[in-house]
């Protein structure tokens, strides 16, 4: 299993390298090609990233599909959050998802279009 981190137009490129030599507490390198990452390790490391980034929330890692369904865990999480708060999200949301062979990181943030008023 590999950890694929894809953040298009990322706000976090320097934050990801914030950890000293990217080492885990046992001295192994977090980004080693042969490293098998557990869900808890990914959740822990992403919490460190969120702690160093303003207005960021990390959701607990999940699988891609809900068993015996065509729905995805991400779809369920989005629908649940929007139903409880229509103005959600108020901060950047990170969703680590295990696709079976890879981990992907989905970043969700609200884009607010501010109307520009030109005074003459």
GROMACS .gro file of C-alpha atoms in nm:
model
  120
    1UNK     CA    1   0.000   0.000   0.000
    2UNK     CA    2   0.136   0.343  -0.091
    3UNK     CA    3   0.034   0.683   0.037
    4UNK     CA    4  -0.048   0.908  -0.254
    5UNK     CA    5  -0.080   1.270  -0.155
    6UNK     CA    6  -0.241   1.483  -0.422
    7UNK     CA    7  -0.334   1.837  -0.336
    8UNK     CA    8  -0.414   2.044  -0.641
    9UNK     CA    9  -0.332   2.411  -0.584
   10UNK     CA   10  -0.223   2.312  -0.236
   11UNK     CA   11  -0.200   2.551   0.056
   12UNK     CA   12   0.016   2.295   0.239
   13UNK     CA   13   0.335   2.224   0.037
   14UNK     CA   14   0.570   2.349   0.310
   15UNK     CA   15   0.363   2.211   0.596
   16UNK     CA   16   0.407   1.857   0.463
   17UNK     CA   17   0.782   1.886   0.508
   18UNK     CA   18   0.751   2.035   0.854
   19UNK     CA   19   0.845   1.716   1.040
   20UNK     CA   20   1.218   1.676   1.119
   21UNK     CA   21   1.348   1.438   0.846
   22UNK     CA   22   0.993   1.296   0.813
   23UNK     CA   23   1.076   1.038   1.080
   24UNK     CA   24   0.826   0.848   1.289
   25UNK     CA   25   0.877   0.791   1.661
   26UNK     CA   26   1.038   0.452   1.591
   27UNK     CA   27   1.301   0.617   1.368
   28UNK     CA   28   1.166   0.492   1.034
   29UNK     CA   29   1.101   0.730   0.748
   30UNK     CA   30   0.730   0.803   0.701
   31UNK     CA   31   0.765   0.835   0.321
   32UNK     CA   32   0.976   0.520   0.264
   33UNK     CA   33   0.868   0.344  -0.060
   34UNK     CA   34   0.843   0.004   0.109
   35UNK     CA   35   0.657   0.126   0.416
   36UNK     CA   36   0.310  -0.015   0.485
   37UNK     CA   37   0.108   0.261   0.649
   38UNK     CA   38  -0.175   0.192   0.888
   39UNK     CA   39  -0.491   0.397   0.911
   40UNK     CA   40  -0.390   0.519   1.257
   41UNK     CA   41  -0.045   0.632   1.136
   42UNK     CA   42  -0.200   0.829   0.852
   43UNK     CA   43  -0.456   0.986   1.087
   44UNK     CA   44  -0.182   1.080   1.336
   45UNK     CA   45   0.045   1.236   1.074
   46UNK     CA   46  -0.239   1.431   0.914
   47UNK     CA   47  -0.338   1.564   1.258
   48UNK     CA   48   0.017   1.705   1.283
   49UNK     CA   49  -0.030   1.870   0.944
   50UNK     CA   50  -0.364   2.019   1.048
   51UNK     CA   51  -0.213   2.150   1.373
   52UNK     CA   52   0.033   2.353   1.166
   53UNK     CA   53  -0.224   2.477   0.916
   54UNK     CA   54  -0.491   2.730   1.003
   55UNK     CA   55  -0.859   2.644   0.961
   56UNK     CA   56  -0.799   2.278   0.875
   57UNK     CA   57  -0.984   1.971   0.996
   58UNK     CA   58  -0.875   1.614   0.929
   59UNK     CA   59  -1.147   1.351   0.903
   60UNK     CA   60  -1.063   0.996   1.010
   61UNK     CA   61  -0.938   0.778   0.722
   62UNK     CA   62  -1.196   0.552   0.558
   63UNK     CA   63  -1.228   0.306   0.276
   64UNK     CA   64  -1.364   0.413  -0.060
   65UNK     CA   65  -1.698   0.230  -0.087
   66UNK     CA   66  -1.962   0.150   0.171
   67UNK     CA   67  -1.984  -0.234   0.179
   68UNK     CA   68  -2.265  -0.385  -0.031
   69UNK     CA   69  -2.347  -0.044  -0.180
   70UNK     CA   70  -2.256   0.184  -0.469
   71UNK     CA   71  -2.220   0.480  -0.230
   72UNK     CA   72  -1.884   0.605  -0.109
   73UNK     CA   73  -1.787   0.696   0.246
   74UNK     CA   74  -1.692   1.043   0.120
   75UNK     CA   75  -2.037   1.091  -0.033
   76UNK     CA   76  -2.200   0.989   0.295
   77UNK     CA   77  -1.978   1.223   0.499
   78UNK     CA   78  -2.048   1.518   0.269
   79UNK     CA   79  -2.425   1.460   0.270
   80UNK     CA   80  -2.431   1.418   0.648
   81UNK     CA   81  -2.233   1.737   0.714
   82UNK     CA   82  -2.429   1.949   0.465
   83UNK     CA   83  -2.759   1.821   0.605
   84UNK     CA   84  -2.659   1.919   0.961
   85UNK     CA   85  -2.512   2.256   0.856
   86UNK     CA   86  -2.593   2.399   0.510
   87UNK     CA   87  -2.307   2.651   0.541
   88UNK     CA   88  -2.053   2.369   0.593
   89UNK     CA   89  -1.754   2.360   0.548
   90UNK     CA   90  -1.626   2.657   0.744
   91UNK     CA   91  -1.267   2.532   0.726
   92UNK     CA   92  -1.060   2.315   0.495
   93UNK     CA   93  -1.162   1.950   0.526
   94UNK     CA   94  -0.912   1.671   0.460
   95UNK     CA   95  -1.049   1.324   0.382
   96UNK     CA   96  -0.790   1.042   0.366
   97UNK     CA   97  -0.940   0.756   0.163
   98UNK     CA   98  -0.806   0.404   0.109
   99UNK     CA   99  -0.888   0.294  -0.247
  100UNK     CA  100  -0.754  -0.056  -0.187
  101UNK     CA  101  -0.410  -0.013  -0.342
  102UNK     CA  102  -0.344   0.352  -0.260
  103UNK     CA  103  -0.430   0.621  -0.012
  104UNK     CA  104  -0.563   0.946  -0.158
  105UNK     CA  105  -0.621   1.270   0.024
  106UNK     CA  106  -0.925   1.472  -0.079
  107UNK     CA  107  -0.918   1.837   0.021
  108UNK     CA  108  -1.245   2.027   0.036
  109UNK     CA  109  -1.285   2.396   0.098
  110UNK     CA  110  -1.557   2.649   0.038
  111UNK     CA  111  -1.486   2.910  -0.228
  112UNK     CA  112  -1.655   3.237  -0.148
  113UNK     CA  113  -1.707   3.472  -0.438
  114UNK     CA  114  -1.694   3.825  -0.313
  115UNK     CA  115  -1.865   4.080  -0.529
  116UNK     CA  116  -1.626   4.355  -0.632
  117UNK     CA  117  -1.790   4.694  -0.640
  118UNK     CA  118  -1.628   4.961  -0.851
  119UNK     CA  119  -1.702   5.315  -0.740
  120UNK     CA  120  -1.665   5.590  -0.997
   0.00000   0.00000   0.00000
